[in-house]
Coordinates of C-alpha atoms in Angstrom, one line a residue:
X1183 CA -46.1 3.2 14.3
X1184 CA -47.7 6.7 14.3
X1185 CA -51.1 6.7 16.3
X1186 CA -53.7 8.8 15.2
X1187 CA -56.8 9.8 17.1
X1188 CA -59.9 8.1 16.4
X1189 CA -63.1 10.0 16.5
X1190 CA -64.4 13.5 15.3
X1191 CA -62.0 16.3 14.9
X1192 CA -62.6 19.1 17.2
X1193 CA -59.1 20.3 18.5
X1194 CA -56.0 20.6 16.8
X1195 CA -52.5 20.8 18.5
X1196 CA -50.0 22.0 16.1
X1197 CA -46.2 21.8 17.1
X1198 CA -43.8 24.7 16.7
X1199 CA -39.8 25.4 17.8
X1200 CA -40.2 28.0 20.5
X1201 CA -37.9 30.5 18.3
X1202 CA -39.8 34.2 17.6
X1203 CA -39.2 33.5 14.0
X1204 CA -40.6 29.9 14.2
X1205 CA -43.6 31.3 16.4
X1206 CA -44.6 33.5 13.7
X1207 CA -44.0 30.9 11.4
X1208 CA -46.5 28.8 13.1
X1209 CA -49.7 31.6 13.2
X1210 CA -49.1 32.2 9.0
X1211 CA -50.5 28.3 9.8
X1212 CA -52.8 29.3 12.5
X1213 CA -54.0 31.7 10.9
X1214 CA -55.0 30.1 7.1
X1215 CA -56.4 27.1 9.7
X1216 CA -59.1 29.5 11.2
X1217 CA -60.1 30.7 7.6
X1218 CA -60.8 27.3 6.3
X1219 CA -62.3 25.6 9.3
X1220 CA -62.9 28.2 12.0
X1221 CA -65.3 26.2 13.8
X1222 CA -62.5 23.8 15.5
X1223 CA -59.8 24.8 18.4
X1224 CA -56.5 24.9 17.4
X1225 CA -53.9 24.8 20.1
X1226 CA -50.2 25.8 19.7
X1227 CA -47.7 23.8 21.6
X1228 CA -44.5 25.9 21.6
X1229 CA -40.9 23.1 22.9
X1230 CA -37.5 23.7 22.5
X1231 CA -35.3 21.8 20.6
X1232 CA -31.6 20.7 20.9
X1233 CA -30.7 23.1 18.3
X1234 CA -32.5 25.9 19.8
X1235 CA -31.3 25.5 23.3
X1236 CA -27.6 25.8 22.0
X1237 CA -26.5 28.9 20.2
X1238 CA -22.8 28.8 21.0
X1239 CA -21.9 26.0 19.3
X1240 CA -21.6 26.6 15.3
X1241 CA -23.8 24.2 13.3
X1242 CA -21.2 22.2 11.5
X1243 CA -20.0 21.7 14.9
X1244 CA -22.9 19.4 15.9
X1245 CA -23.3 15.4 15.7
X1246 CA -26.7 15.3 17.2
X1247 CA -29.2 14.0 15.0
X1248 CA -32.4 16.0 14.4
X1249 CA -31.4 18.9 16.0
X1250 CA -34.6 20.7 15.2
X1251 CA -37.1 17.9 14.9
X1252 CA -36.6 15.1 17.2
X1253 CA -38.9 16.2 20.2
X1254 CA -41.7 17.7 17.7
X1255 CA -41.6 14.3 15.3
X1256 CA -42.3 12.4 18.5
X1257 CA -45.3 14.3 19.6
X1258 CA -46.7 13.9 16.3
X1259 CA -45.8 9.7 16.7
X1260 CA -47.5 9.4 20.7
X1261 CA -50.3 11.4 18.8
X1262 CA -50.3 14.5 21.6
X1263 CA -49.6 16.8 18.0
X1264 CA -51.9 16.6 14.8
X1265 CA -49.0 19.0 12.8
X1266 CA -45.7 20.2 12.6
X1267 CA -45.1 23.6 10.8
X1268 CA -41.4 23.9 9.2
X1269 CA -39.6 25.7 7.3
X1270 CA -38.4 24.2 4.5
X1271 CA -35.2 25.8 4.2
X1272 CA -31.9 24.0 3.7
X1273 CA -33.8 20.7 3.2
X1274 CA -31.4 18.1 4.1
X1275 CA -31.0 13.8 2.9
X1276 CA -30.6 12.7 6.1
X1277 CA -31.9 14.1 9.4
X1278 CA -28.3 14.4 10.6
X1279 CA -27.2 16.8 8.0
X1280 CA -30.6 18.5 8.9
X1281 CA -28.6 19.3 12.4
X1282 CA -25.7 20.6 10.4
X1283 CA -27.5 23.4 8.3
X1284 CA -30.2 24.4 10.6
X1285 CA -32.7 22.8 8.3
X1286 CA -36.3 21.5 10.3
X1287 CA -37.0 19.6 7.5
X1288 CA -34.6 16.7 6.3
X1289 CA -35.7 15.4 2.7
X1290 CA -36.7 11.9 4.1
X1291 CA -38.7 12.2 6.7
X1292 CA -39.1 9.4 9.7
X1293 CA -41.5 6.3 8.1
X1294 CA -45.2 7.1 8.7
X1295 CA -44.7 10.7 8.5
X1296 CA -45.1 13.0 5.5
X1297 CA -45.9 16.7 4.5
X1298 CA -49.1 17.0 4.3
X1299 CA -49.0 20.7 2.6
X1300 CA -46.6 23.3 1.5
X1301 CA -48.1 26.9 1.9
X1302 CA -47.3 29.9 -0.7
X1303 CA -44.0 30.8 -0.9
X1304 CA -42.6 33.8 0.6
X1305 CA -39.4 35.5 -1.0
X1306 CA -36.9 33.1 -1.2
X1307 CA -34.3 34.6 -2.2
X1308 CA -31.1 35.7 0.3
X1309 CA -30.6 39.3 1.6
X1310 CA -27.4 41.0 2.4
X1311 CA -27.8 43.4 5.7
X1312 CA -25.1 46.1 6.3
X1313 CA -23.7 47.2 9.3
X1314 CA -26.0 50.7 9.9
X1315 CA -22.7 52.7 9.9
X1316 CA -21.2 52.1 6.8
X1317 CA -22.1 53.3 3.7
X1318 CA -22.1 50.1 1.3
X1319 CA -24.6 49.2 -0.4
X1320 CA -23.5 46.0 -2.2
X1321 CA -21.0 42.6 -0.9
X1322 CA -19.1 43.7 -4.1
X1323 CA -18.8 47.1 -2.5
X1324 CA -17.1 45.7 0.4
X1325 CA -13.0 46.2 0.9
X1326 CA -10.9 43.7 0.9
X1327 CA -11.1 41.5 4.4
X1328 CA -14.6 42.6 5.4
X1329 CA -15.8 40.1 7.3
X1330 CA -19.4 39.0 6.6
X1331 CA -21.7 36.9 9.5
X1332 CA -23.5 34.1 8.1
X1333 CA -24.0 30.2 9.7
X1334 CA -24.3 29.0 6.6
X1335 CA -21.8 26.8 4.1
X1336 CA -24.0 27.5 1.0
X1337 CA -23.8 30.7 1.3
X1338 CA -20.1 31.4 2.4
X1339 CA -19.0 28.6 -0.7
X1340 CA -20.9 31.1 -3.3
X1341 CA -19.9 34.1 -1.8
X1342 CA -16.0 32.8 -1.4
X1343 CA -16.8 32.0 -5.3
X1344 CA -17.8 35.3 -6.4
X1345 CA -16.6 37.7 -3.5
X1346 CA -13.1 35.8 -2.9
X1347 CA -12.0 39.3 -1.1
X1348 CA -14.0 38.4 1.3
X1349 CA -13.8 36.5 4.6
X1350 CA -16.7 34.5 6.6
X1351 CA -17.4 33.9 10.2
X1352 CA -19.9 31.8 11.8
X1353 CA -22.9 34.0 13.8
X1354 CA -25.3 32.2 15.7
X1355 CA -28.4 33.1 17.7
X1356 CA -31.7 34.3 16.3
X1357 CA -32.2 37.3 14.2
X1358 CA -32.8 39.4 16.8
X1359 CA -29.4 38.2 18.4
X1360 CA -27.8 38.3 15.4
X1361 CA -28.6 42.0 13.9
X1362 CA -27.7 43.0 17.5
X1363 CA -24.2 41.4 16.9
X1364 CA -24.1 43.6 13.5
X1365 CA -25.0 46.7 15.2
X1366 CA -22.6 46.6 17.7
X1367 CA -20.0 49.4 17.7
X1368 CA -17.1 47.0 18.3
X1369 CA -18.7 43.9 16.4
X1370 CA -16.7 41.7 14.1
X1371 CA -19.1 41.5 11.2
X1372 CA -19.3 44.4 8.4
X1373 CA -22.5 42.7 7.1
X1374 CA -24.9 39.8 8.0
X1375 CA -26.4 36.9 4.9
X1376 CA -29.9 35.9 5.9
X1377 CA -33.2 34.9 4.4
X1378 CA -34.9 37.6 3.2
X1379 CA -38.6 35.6 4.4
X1380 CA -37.3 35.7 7.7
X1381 CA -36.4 39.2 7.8
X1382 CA -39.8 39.9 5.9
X1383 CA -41.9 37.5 8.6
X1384 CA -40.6 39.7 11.3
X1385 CA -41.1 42.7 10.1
X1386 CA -37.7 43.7 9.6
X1387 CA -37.9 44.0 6.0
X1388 CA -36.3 47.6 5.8
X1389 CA -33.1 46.5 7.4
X1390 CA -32.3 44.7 3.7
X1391 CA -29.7 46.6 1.7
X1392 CA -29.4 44.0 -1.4
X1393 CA -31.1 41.2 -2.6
X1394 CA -28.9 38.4 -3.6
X1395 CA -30.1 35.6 -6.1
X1396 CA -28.7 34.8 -9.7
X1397 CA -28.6 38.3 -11.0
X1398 CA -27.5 40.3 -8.0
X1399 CA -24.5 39.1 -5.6
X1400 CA -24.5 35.2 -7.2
X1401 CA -26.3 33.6 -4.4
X1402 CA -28.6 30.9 -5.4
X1403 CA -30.8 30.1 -1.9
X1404 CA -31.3 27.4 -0.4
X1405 CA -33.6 24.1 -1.2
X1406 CA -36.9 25.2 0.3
X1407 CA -36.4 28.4 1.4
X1408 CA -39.2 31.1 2.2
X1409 CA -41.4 28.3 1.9
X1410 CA -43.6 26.7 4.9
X1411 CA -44.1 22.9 5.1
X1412 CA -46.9 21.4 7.1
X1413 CA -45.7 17.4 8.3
X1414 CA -48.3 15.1 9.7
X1415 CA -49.0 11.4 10.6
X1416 CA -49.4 9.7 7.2
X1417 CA -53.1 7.4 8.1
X1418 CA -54.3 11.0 9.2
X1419 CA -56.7 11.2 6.7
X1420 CA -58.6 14.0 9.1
X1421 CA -55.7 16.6 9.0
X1422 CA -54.4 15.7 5.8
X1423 CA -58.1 16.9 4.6
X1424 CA -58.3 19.9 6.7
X1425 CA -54.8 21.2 4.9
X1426 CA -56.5 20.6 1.7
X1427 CA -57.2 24.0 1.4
X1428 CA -53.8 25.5 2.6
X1429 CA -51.8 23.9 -0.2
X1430 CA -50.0 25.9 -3.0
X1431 CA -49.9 24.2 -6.0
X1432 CA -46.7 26.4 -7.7
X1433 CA -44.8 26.1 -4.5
X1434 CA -45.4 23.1 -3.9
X1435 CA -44.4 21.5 -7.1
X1436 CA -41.0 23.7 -6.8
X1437 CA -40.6 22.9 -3.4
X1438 CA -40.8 19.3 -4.5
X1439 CA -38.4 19.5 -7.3
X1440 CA -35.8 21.2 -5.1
X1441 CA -36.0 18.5 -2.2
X1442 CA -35.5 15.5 -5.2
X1443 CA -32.6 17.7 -6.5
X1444 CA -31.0 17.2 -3.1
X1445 CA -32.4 13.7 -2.2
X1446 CA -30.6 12.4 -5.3
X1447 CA -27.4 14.2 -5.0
X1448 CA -27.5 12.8 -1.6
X1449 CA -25.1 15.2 -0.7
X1450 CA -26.8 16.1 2.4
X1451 CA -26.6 20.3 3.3
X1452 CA -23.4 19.8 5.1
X1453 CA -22.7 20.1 0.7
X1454 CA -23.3 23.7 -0.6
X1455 CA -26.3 23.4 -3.1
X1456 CA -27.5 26.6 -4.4
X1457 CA -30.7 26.7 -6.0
X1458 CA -33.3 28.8 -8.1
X1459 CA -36.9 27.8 -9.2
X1460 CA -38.6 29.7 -11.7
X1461 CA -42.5 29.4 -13.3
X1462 CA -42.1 30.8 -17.0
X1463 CA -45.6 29.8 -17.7
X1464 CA -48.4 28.1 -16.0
X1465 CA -46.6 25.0 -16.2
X1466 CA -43.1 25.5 -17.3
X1467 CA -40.8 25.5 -14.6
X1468 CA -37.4 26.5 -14.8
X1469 CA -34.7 25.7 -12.2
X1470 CA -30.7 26.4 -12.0
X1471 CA -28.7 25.0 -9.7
X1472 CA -25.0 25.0 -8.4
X1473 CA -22.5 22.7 -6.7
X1474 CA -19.5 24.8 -4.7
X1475 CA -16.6 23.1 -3.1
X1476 CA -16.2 24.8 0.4
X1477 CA -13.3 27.5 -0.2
X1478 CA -15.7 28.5 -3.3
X1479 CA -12.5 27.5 -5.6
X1480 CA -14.8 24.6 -7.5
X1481 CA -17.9 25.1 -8.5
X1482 CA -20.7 23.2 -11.1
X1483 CA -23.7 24.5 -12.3
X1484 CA -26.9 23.9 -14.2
X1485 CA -29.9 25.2 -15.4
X1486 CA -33.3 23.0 -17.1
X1487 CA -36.7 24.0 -18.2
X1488 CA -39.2 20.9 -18.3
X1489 CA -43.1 21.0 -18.2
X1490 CA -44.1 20.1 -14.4
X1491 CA -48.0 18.9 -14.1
X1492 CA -47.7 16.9 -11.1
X1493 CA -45.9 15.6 -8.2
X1494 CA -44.1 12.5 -9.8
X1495 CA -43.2 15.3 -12.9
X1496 CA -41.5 17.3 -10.0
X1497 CA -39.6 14.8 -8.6
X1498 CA -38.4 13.8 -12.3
X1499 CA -37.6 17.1 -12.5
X1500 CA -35.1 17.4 -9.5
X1501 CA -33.4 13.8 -10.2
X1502 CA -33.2 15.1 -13.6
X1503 CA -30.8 18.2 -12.6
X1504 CA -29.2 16.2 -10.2
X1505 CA -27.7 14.0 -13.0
X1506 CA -27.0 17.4 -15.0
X1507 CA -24.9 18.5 -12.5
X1508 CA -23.1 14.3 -11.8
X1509 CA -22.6 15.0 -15.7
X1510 CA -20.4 18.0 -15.1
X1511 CA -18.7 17.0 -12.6
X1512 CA -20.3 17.6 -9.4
X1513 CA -19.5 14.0 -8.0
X1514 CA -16.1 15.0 -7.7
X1515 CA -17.1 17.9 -5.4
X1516 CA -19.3 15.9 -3.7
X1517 CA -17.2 13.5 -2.8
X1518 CA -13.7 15.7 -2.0
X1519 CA -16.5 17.2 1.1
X1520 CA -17.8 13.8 1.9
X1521 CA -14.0 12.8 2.4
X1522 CA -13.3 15.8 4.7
X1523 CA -15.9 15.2 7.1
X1524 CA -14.9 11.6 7.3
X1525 CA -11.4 12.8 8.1
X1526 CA -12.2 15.7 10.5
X1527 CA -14.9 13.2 12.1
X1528 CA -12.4 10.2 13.0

């Protein structure tokens, strides 16, 4: 049972990874806080998690179970933290798939906890960097055998799909650590595959050479990505009015429809799950989404437009493309991965 502290609200202690990219992550927050109730004291309490104290170890390597979130999620339960900020990237349907894809925020979250906001997106969509010293400007571009850096199985499934000249290896680290592995004269990797919010939040914008997303490289992102997710105590009813104010209707609503879309698959991100949220009105949301077997060779996709209003619409929404995809066959992916990890796992 989550405790919650009694009495008027005059500090709040918000919990962050200790990452540079998390940390900035955490004052977007901090900052929006101030502006809507500047006269309390926010505190930011910075701890490392498993995930972030190993970054040898490739990610579909782990069998820990919340990787990013178990030592944050417990502050927020003994009631030393009022908030978590997340990233909503690679949203996961179990916390232990969460580990596997770097994701801080699995689909169903521990009982008594909840997010209590989801902030305006940033881009979403992935970014292809090039090493400085060549002179491509496309993954398309790329000869035969280049080798592209990226810890991701989403985006190495679409890119074996549409890029099969390619080949993938895993590249850990930060972004600082990792662009420094790009730039290195005798590195392995021709080009890197990251968020383009990331690169944005940390000012590193200008290092993106293309932006991939349905139209450009056939990269859909991830579930949740370039958006910021706020997770509190759920009979917090202080907090959870104080981030009033922070929510994003839009995002929020496409945020939510992404997370059901993986919830129901139950694939978990250990599955590559592409995805692409549109608004072509006010209330007209239009998503596509794909279902890639691991060496790219298999692939299912969809794409629905439905009028979204409201949370439970959102959530329709998701569960609705998730059956779109069953329909064509995505079960049969689903379940040729789900059969791999059991053999490489026993």
């Amino acid at each position: 049972m989550a405790s919650a502290p009694p009495g008027e609200l005059r500090t709040v202690n918000i919990g962050s990874r200790k990452s540079v990219l998390a940390l900035v992550q955490t004052e977007i927050v901090h900052k929006a806080l101030r502006a809507a109730r500047p006269e309390l004291h926010y505190e930011i309490h910075a701890m490392s998690t498993m995930g972030d104290k190993n970054q040898v170890t490739p990610l579909h390597d782990f069998g820990a179970k919340s990787l990013w979130t178990h030592e944050l999620e417990s502050g927020l339960l003994d009631g030393s933290l009022d908030l978590i900020v997340h990233s909503l990237k690679g949203a996961c349907s179990n916390i232990e798939d969460a580990a596997l894809m770097n994701a801080d925020m699995p689909t169903q979250l521990p009982p008594s906890l909840k997010i209590g906001a989801i902030l305006e997106r940033e881009d979403p969509r992935d970014a292809l960097v090039m090493k400085a010293s060549l002179p491509h400007t496309s993954l398309s571009e790329l000869p035969p055998g280049s080798t592209v850096g990226t810890s991701s199985v989403r985006r190495s499934a679409q890119m074996a799909r549409k890029h099969p000249h390619l080949r993938f290896a895993d590249v850990r680290g930060n972004v600082g650590t990792r662009l420094a592995k790009l730039d290195a004269e005798d590195g392995a990797y021709a080009c890197l595959v990251l968020a383009a919010a990331g690169l944005k939040r940390l000012e590193q914008g200008h290092r993106i050479t293309q932006y991939l997303d349905s139209t450009s490289g056939g990269l859909l992102h991830a579930v949740g990505q370039g958006a910021l997710g706020v997770e509190v105590r759920e009979n917090d009813a202080r907090i959870q009015d104080l981030l009033q104010k922070l929510v994003h209707a839009p995002t929020t609503l496409a945020c939510l429809a992404e997370r059901s879309l993986m919830r129901t698959l139950e694939g978990g991100c250990s599955v590559p799950i592409g995805v692409e949220t549109e608004w072509s009105s006010s209330s007209t949301l239009k998503m596509r989404a794909v279902v890639v077997s691991l060496d790219g060779t298999e692939s299912v996709e969809g794409e629905l437009e439905e009028d979204v209003r409201t949370e439970e619409q959102a959530d329709s929404f998701g569960r609705a493309m998730a059956r779109t995809l069953v329909d064509r066959g995505a079960e049969r992916i689903l379940k040729a991965i789900t059969l791999n990890r059991e053999l490489v796992n026993a």
